[in-house]
Short mmCIF file of C-alpha atoms in Angstrom, two decimals:
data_model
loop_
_atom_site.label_atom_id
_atom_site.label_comp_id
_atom_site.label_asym_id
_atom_site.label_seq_id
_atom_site.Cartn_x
_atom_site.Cartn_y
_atom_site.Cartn_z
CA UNK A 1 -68.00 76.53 -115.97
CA UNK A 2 -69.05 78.80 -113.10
CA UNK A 3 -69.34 75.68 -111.13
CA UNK A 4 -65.60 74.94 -111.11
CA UNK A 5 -64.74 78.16 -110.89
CA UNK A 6 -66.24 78.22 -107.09
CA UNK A 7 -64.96 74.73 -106.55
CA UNK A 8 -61.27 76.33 -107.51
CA UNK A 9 -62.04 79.08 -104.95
CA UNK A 10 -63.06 77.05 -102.40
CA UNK A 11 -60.37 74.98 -103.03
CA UNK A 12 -57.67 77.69 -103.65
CA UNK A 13 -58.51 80.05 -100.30
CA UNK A 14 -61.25 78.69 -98.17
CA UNK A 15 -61.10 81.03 -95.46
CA UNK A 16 -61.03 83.97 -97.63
CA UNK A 17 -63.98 82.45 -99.08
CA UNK A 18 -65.96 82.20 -95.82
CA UNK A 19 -65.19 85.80 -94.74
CA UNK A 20 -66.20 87.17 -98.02
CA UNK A 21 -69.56 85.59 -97.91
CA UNK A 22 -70.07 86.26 -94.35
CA UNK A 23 -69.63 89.92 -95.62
CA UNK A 24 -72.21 89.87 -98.41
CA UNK A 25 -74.46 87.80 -96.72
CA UNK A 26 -74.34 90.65 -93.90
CA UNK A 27 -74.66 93.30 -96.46
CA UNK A 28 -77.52 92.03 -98.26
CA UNK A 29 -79.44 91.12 -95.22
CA UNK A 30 -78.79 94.18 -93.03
CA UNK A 31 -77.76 96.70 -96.06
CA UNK A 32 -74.09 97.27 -93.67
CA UNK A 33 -71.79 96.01 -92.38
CA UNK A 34 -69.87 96.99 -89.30
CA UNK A 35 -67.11 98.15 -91.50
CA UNK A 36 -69.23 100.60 -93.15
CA UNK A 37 -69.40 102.18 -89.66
CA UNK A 38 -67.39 105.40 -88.74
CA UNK A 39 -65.65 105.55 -85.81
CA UNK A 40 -66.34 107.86 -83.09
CA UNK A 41 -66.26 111.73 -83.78
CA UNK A 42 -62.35 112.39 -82.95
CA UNK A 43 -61.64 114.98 -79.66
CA UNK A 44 -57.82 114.85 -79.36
CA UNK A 45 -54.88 116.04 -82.07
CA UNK A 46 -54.01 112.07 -81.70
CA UNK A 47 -57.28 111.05 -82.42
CA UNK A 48 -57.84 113.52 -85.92
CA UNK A 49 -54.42 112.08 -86.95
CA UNK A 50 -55.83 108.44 -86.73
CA UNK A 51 -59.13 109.00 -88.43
CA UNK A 52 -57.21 111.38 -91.32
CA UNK A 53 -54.43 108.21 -91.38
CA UNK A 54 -57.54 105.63 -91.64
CA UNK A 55 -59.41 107.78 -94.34
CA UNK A 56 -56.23 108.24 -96.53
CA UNK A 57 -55.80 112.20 -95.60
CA UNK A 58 -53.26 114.24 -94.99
CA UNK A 59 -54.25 116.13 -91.29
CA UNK A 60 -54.60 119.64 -93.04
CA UNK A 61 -56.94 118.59 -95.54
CA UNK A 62 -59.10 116.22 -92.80
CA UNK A 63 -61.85 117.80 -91.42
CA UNK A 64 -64.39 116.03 -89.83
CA UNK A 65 -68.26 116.69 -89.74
CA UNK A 66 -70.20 118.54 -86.63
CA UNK A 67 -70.76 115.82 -83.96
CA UNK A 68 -74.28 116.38 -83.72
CA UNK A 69 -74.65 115.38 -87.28
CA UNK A 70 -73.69 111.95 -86.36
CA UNK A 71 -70.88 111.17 -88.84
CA UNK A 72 -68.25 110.17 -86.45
CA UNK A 73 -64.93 110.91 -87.76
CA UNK A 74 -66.06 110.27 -91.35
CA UNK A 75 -64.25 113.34 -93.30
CA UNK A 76 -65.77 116.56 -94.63
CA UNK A 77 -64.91 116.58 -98.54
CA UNK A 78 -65.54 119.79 -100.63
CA UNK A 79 -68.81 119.54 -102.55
CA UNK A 80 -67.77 118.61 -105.97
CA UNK A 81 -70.29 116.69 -108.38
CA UNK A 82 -69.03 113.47 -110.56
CA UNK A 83 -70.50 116.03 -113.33
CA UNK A 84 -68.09 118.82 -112.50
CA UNK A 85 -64.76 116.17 -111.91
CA UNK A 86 -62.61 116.83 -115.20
CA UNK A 87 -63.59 114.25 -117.70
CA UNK A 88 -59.90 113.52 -119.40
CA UNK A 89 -58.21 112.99 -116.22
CA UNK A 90 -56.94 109.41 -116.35
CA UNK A 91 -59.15 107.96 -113.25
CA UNK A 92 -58.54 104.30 -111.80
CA UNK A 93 -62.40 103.77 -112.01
CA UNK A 94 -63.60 106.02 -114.95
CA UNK A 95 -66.72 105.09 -114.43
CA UNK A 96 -67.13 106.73 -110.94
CA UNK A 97 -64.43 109.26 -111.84
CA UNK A 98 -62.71 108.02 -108.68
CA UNK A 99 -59.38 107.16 -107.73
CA UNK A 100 -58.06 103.77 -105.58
CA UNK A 101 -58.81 104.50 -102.15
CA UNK A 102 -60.09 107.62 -102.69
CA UNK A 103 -63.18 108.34 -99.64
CA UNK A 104 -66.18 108.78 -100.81
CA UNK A 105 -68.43 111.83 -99.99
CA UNK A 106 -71.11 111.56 -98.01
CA UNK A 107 -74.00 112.14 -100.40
CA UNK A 108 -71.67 110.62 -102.69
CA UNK A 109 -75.21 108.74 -104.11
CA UNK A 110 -77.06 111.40 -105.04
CA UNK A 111 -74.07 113.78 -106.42
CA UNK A 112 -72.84 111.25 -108.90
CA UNK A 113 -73.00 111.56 -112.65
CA UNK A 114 -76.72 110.33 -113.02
CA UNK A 115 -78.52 112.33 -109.99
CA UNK A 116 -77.38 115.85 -109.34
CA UNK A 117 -73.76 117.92 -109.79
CA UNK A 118 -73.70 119.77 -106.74
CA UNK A 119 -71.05 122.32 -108.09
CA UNK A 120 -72.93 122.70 -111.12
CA UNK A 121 -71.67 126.08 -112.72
CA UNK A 122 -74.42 127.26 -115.08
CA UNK A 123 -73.28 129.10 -117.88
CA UNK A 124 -75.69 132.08 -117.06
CA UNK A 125 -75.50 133.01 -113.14
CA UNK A 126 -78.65 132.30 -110.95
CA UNK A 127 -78.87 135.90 -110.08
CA UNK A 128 -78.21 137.10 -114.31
CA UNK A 129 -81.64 134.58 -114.93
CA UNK A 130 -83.81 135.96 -111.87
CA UNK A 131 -82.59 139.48 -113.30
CA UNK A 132 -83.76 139.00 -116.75
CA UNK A 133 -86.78 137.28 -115.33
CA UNK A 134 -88.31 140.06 -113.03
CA UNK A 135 -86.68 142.70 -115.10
CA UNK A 136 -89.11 141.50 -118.60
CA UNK A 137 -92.13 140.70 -116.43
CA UNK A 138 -92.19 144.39 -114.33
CA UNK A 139 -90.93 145.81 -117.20
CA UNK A 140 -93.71 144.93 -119.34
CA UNK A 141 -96.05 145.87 -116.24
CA UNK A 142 -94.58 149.09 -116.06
CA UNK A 143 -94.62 150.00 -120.27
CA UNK A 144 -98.52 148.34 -119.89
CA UNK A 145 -99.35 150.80 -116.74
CA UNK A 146 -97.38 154.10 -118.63
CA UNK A 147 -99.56 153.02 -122.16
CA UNK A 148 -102.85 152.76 -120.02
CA UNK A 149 -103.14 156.50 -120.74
CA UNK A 150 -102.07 156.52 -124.20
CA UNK A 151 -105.04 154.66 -125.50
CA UNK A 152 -105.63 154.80 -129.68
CA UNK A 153 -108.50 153.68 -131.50
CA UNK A 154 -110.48 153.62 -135.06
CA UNK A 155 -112.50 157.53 -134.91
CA UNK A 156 -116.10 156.68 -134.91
CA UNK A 157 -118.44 156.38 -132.33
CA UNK A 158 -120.68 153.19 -131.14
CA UNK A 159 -122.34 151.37 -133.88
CA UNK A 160 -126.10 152.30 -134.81
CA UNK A 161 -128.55 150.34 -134.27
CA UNK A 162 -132.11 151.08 -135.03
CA UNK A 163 -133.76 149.90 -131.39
CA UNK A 164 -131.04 151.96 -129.72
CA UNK A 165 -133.52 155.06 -130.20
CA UNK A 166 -133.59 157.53 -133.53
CA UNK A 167 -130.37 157.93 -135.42
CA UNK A 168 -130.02 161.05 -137.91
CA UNK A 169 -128.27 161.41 -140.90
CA UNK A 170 -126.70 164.31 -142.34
CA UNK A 171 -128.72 166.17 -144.23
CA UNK A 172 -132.17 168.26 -144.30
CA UNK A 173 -135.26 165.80 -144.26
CA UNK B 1 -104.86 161.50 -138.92
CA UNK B 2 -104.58 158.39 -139.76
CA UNK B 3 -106.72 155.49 -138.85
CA UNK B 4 -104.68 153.67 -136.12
CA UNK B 5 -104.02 157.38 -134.09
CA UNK B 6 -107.54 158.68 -135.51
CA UNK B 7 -109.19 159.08 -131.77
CA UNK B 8 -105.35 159.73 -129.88
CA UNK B 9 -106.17 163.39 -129.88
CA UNK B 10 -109.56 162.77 -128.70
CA UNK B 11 -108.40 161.56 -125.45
CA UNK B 12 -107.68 165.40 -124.40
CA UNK B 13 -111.75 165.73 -124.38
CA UNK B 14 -112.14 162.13 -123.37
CA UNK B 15 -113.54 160.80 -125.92
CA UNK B 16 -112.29 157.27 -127.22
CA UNK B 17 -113.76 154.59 -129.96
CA UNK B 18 -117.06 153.62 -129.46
CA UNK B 19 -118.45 155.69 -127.35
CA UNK B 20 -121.92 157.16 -127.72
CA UNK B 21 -122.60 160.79 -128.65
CA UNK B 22 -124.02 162.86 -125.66
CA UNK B 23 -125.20 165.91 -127.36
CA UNK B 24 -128.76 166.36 -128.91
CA UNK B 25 -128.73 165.32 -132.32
CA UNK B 26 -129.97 168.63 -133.70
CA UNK B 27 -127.71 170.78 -131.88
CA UNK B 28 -125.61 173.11 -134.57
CA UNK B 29 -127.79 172.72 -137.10
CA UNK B 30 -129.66 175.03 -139.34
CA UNK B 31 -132.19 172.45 -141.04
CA UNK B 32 -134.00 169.30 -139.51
CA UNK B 33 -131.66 166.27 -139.90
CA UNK B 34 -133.51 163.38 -141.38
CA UNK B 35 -133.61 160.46 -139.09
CA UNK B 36 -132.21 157.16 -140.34
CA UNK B 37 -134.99 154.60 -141.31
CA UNK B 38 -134.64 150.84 -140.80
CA UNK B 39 -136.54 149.40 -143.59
CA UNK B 40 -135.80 145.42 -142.93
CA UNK B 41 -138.44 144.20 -140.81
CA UNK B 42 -137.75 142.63 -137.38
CA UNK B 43 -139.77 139.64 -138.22
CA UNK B 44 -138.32 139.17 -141.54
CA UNK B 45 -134.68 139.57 -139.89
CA UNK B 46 -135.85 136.23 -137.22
CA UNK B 47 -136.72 134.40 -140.30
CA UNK B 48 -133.73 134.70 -141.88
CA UNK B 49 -132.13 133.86 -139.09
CA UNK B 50 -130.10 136.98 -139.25
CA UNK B 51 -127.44 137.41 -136.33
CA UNK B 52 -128.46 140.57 -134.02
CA UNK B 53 -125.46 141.84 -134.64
CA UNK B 54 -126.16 142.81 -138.42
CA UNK B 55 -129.39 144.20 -137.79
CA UNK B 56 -128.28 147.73 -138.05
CA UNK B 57 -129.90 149.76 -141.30
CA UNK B 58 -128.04 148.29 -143.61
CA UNK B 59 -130.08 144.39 -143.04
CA UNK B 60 -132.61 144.61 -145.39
CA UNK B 61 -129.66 145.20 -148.32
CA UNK B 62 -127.92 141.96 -146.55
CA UNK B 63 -131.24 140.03 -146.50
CA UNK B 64 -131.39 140.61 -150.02
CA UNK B 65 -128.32 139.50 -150.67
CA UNK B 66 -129.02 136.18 -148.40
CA UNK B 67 -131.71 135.65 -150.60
CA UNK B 68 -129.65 135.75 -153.71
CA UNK B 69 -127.30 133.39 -152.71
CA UNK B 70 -130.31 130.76 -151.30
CA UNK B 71 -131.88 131.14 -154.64
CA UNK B 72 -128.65 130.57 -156.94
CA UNK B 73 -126.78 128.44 -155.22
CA UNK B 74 -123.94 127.43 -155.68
CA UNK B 75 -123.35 130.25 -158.42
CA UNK B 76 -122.96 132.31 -156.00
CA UNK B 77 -121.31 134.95 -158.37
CA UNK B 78 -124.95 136.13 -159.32
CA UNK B 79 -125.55 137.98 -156.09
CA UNK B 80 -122.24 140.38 -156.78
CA UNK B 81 -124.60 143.64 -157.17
CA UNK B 82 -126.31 142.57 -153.88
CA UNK B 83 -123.20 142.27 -151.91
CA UNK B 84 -121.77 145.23 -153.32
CA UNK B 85 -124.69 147.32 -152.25
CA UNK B 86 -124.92 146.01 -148.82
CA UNK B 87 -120.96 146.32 -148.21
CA UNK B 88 -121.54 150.01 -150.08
CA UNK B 89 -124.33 150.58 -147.34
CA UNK B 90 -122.15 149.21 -144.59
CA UNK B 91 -119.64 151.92 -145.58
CA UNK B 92 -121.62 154.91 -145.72
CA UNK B 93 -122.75 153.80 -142.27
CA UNK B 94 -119.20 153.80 -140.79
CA UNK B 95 -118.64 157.14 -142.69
CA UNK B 96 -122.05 158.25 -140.84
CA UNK B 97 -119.95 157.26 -137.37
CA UNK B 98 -116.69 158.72 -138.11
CA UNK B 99 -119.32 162.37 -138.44
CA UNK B 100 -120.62 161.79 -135.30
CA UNK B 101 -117.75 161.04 -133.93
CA UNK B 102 -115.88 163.98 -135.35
CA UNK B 103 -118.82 166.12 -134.31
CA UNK B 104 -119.05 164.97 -131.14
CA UNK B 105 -115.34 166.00 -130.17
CA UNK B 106 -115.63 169.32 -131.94
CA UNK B 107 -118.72 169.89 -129.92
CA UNK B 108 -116.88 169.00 -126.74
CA UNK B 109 -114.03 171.32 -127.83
CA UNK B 110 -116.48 174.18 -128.28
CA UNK B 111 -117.79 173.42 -125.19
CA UNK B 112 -114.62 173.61 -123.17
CA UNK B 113 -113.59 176.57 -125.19
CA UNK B 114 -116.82 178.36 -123.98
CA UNK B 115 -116.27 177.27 -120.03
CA UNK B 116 -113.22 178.68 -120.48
CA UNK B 117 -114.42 182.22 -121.58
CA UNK B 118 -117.24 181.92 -118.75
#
C-alpha cells in the first residue's frame, strides 16, 4: 500500500519529489534549511516594505528586531501565548491556534500551549499576591513583637522539688 | 482572675509563671512555717524506676500507687484510693505554689509600695 503510493508520486511529479526530499534530507541532517534563514536586517523604507511583503505584513504593523540581536528582518510580533489566543475562534490549524501563513513568533516553541503563555493574566495580580504575602508574614511579626510584652501564664511559681533546698508549708510546725 | 490571665497582672512587678520566690521563706510570718518533708526515699524512687520529674513530695503516694497496679495487674481498678491520694497530693502541692506565688507578688508590691514612701 505505502509502496505504490511512492511509486504514484514518483511517477505523478518526479521533480517535486526530488526537491522535497532534498529539503528533508537537509532538515534532518543540518536541523535548517536555507529557507529557514532571515534575510538581512532591512536599512531602507524599500527594504522594510520587502521583508513586511515577504512575511505577510502590512508595513505599519512590521517591525523588525534590534540588529544586534541577529534576527535579520524576521518581524517583531506582540508577545501573546497559544494559552491566551481565544479558544472558539475558528483557526485553520486549531491545533497551533494559527492561521495559513500566519509568521510565527520567535520563541514561538516555548510560548505554545504545552510550555509557557507569555501573556498569562493571573486572576490575582503579581503585586495583590506579594501584598498579601509580606503583609501576613510582617504582620504576624509585628502582632508577635507587640504580644512579647503581654505575656500570660498559670499563677504559681516553679515546681518544688525536695533537693532544690527546704520548702515550707503554710502553717505553724 | 482566672487561670489563663492569673499572672497578667503580675507582670507590673515582674513576676511571670514559674519563677522562683526570692524572699526568705519566713518573712511575714508570726509562727515557724513547717518545712515540707519528702518521705519517698531516693533509693526507693531509682528502683522504681521513677522519672526525676515526679520526684517532688508527692512520690512516695505515686510509688504506692505503682505498687498497686504491679501487684494487681491487670485489675487495675484496685489501686483507685492510691491514685486518688497521690493526684489529691499533687493538688494540694499546686495549691501550695499558687501561695507562694501569690505571696511572692504581694511581697513585691509591699516592697515597691515602701520604696516609694522612702
Amino acid at each position: 500500500m505505502a509502496l505504490s503510493l511512492v511509486k504514484k508520486a514518483i511517477l505523478a511529479n518526479p521533480h517535486s519529489l526530488r526537491k522535497n526530499v532534498g529539503v528533508f534530507c537537509n532538515a534532518a541532517r543540518n536541523h535548517w534549511n536555507y529557507q529557514y534563514k532571515p534575510g538581512p536586517y532591512p536599512k531602507t523604507m524599500a527594504e522594510r516594505q520587502a521583508a513586511a511583503k515577504k512575511y505577510g505584513l502590512s508595513i505599519e504593523e512590521y517591525q523588525p528586531y534590534p540588529e544586534e540581536m541577529g534576527y535579520g528582518d524576521y518581524p517583531k510580533l506582540p508577545d501573546i501565548g497559544a494559552d491566551s489566543k481565544d479558544p472558539h475562534y475558528p483557526y485553520d490549524l486549531p491545533y497551533l491556534k494559527r492561521n495559513f501563513n500566519e509568521p510565527f513568533h520567535v520563541a514561538s516553541e516555548i510560548i505554545g500551549e504545552d510550555r509557557f503563555n507569555i501573556s498569562v493574566k493571573h486572576r490575582i495580580p503579581l503585586w495583590q499576591q506579594w501584598t498579601w504575602f509580606l503583609g501576613v508574614m510582617f504582620g504576624s511579626y509585628m502582632l508577635y513583637r507587640y504580644l512579647d510584652d503581654y505575656k500570660i501564664g498559670r499563677p504559681v511559681v516553679a515546681k518544688q522539688y525536695p533537693q532544690e533546698g527546704p520548702h515550707y508549708m503554710f502553717c505553724p510546725k | 482572675m482566672g487561670n489563663l490571665l492569673g499572672s497578667f497582672n503580675a507582670r507590673n512587678v515582674n513576676l511571670n509563671m514559674d519563677d522562683k520566690p526570692t524572699f526568705d521563706p519566713q518573712e511575714g510570718f508570726s509562727y515557724e512555717r513547717k518545712p515540707r518533708e519528702m518521705i519517698a526515699k531516693e533509693e526507693d524512687l531509682i528502683s522504681a524506676r521513677i522519672p526525676p520529674k515526679y520526684r517532688d513530695y508527692c512520690a512516695h503516694h505515686l510509688l504506692e500507687y505503682q505498687v498497686c497496679r504491679y501487684k494487681n495487674v491487670p485489675l487495675m481498678y484496685k489501686c483507685a484510693h492510691e491514685k486518688h491520694a497521690y493526684l489529691n497530693c499533687e493538688h494540694q502541692d499546686y495549691v501550695m505554689r499558687m501561695k507562694e506565688f501569690e505571696r511572692e507578688r504581694r511581697l513585691r508590691v509591699r516592697e515597691n509600695r515602701l520604696i516609694g514612701v522612702a
